[in-house]
Short mmCIF file of C-alpha atoms in Angstrom, two decimals:
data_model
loop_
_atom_site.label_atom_id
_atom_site.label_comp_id
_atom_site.label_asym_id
_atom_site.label_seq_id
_atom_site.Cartn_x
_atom_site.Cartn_y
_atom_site.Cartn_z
CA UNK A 1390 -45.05 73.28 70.25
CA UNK A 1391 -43.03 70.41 71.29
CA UNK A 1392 -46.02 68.04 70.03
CA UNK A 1393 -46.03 70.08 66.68
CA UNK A 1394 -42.02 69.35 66.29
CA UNK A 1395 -42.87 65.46 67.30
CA UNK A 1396 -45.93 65.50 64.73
CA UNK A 1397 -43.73 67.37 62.36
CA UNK A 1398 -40.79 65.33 63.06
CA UNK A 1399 -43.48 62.20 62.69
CA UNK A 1400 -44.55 63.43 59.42
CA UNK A 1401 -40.90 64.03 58.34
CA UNK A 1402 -39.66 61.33 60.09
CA UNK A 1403 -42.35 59.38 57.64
CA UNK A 1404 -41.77 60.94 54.64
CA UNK A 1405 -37.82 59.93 54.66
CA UNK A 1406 -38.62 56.29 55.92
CA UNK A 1407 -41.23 56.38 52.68
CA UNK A 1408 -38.32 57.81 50.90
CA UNK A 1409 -36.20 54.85 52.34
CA UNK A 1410 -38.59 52.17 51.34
CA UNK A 1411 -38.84 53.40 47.75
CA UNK A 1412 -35.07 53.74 47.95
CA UNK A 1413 -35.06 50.34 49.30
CA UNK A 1414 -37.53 48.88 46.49
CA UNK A 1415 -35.50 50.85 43.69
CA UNK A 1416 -32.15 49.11 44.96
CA UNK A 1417 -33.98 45.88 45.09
CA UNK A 1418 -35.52 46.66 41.68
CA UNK A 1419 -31.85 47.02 40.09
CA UNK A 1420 -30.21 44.61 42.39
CA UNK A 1421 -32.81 42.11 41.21
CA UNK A 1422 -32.08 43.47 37.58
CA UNK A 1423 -28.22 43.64 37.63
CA UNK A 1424 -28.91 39.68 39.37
CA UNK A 1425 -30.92 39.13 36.53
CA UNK A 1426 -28.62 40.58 34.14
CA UNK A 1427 -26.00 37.86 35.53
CA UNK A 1428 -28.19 35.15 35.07
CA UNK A 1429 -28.58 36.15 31.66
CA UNK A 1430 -25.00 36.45 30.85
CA UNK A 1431 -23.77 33.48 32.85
CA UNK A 1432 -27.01 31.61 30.78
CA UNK A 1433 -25.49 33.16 27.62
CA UNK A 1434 -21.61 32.20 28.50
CA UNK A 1435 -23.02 28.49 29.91
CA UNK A 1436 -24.72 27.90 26.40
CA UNK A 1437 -21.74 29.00 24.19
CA UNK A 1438 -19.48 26.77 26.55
CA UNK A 1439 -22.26 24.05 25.98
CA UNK A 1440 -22.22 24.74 22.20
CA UNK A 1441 -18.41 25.19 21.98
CA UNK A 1442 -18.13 21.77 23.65
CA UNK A 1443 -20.65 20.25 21.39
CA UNK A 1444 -18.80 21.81 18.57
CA UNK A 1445 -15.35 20.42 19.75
CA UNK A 1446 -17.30 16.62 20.43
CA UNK A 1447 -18.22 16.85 16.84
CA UNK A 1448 -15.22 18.21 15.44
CA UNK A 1449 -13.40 15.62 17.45
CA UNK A 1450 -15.97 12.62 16.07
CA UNK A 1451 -15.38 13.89 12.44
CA UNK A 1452 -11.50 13.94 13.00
CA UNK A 1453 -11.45 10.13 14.41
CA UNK A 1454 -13.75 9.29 11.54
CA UNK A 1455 -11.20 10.80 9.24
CA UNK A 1456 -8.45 9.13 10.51
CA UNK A 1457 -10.05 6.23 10.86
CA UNK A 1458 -11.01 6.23 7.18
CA UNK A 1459 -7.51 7.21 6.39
CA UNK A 1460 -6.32 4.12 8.63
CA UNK A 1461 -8.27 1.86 6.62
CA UNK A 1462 -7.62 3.49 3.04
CA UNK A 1463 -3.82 3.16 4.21
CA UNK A 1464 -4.68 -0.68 4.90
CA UNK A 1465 -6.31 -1.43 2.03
CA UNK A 1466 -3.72 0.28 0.03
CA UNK A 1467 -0.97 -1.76 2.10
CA UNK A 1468 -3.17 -5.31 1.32
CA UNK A 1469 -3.47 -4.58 -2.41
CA UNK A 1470 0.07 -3.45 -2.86
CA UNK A 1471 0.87 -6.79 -0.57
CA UNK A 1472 -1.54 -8.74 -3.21
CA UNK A 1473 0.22 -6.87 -6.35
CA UNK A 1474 3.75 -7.63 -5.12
CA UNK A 1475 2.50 -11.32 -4.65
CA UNK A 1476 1.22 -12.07 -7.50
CA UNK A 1477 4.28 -10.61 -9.36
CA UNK A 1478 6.45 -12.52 -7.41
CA UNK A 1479 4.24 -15.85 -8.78
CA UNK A 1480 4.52 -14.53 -11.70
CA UNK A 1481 8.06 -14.09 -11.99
CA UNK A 1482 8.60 -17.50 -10.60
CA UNK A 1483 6.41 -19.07 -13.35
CA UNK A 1484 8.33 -17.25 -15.88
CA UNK A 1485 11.44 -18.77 -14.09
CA UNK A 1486 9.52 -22.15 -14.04
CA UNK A 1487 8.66 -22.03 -17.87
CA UNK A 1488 11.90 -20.74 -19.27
CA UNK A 1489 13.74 -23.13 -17.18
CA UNK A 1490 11.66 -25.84 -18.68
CA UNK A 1491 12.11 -24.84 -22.16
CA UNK A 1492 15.78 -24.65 -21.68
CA UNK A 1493 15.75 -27.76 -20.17
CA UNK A 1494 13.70 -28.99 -23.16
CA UNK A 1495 15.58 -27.19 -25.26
CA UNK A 1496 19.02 -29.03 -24.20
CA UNK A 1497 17.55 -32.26 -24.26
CA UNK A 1498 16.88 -31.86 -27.76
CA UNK A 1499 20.12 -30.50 -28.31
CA UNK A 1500 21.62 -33.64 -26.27
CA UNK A 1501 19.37 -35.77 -28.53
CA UNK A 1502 20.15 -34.41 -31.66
CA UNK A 1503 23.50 -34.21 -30.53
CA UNK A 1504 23.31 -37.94 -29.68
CA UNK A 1505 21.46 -38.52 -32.85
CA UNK A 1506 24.22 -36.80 -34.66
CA UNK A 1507 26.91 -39.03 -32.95
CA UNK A 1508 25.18 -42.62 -33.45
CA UNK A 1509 24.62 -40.97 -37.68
CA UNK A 1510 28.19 -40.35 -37.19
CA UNK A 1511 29.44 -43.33 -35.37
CA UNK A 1512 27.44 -45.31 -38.03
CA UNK A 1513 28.84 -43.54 -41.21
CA UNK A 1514 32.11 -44.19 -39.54
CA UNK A 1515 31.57 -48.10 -39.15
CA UNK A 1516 30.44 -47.70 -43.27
CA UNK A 1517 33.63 -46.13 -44.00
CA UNK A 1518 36.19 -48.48 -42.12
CA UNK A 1519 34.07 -51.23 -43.68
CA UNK A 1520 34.29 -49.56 -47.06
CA UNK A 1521 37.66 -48.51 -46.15
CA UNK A 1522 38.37 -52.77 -45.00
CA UNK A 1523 36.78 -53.60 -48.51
CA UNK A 1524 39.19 -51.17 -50.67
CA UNK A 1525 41.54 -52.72 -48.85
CA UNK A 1526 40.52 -56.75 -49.10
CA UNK A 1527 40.24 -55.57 -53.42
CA UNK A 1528 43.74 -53.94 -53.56
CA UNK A 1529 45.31 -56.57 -51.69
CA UNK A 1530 43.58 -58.69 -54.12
CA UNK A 1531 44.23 -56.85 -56.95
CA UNK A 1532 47.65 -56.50 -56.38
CA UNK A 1533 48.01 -59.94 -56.00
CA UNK A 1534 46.60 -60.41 -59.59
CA UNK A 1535 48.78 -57.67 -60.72
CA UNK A 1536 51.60 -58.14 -63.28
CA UNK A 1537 54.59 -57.35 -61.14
CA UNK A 1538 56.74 -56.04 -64.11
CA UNK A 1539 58.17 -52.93 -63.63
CA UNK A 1540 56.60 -50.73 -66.52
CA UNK A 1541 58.95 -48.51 -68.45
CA UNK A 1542 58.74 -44.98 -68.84
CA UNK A 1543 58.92 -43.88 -72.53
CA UNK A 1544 61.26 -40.69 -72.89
CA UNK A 1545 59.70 -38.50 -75.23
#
């Protein structure tokens, strides 16, 4: 009977370490999937990271190309105003430079005529103290030729 028990206990004994090894494989089995199931996930997290960098490279690209458009929109706008303000500022100086000529023009024919005027009026001046001298030279002559009687008023 004892060897029965030890054969029975063998047989049992068998059965539960059978038991244990399919135990055993079935917590491998899940252990293996739940690893596998981490893998996955970590994969999965890893490539969003990987895409949510590449996403945040590009964004970042796209923003420096921005600004760097806007920086050079923002220069060229600054070098044509420059050019604009420039050429305005020749052009108000030849404006300045061609009305100052004309005035200066202008008042040296004013001078001239002015000039002009005086020598016409110096010279009609000489004609009358000559004309003036003449009247003179014929009164003094004709009062010398002059009857010197004293004429008489008639009384009405």
């Amino acid at each position: 009977m004892v060897r029965r028990a030890v054969r029975r206990r063998s047989g049992l004994w068998r059965r539960r370490e059978a038991d244990w090894a399919r135990e055993e494989q079935a917590r491998r089995r899940l252990m293996e999937d739940v690893v596998a199931s981490w893998r996955q996930q970590s994969e999965q997290r890893l490539q969003r990271c990987r895409a949510d960098r590449q996403r945040e490279a590009e964004l970042r690209e796209a923003a420096a190309a921005r600004a760097e458009e806007q920086r050079r929109f923002v220069q060229q706008t600054e070098e044509l105003r420059r050019q604009r303000q420039a050429e305005l500022r020749d052009s108000w100086a030849r404006q300045v430079e061609d009305k100052t000529r004309r005035r200066d023009a202008e008042i040296r024919e004013e001078q001239s005529e002015l000039r002009h005027q005086q020598e016409a009026d110096q010279r009609e001046m000489e004609r009358l103290q000559q004309e003036l001298s003449r009247m003179q030279f014929n009164a003094r002559s004709f009062n010398q030729y002059r009857d010197h009687r004293q004429t008489r008023k008639l009384a009405w």
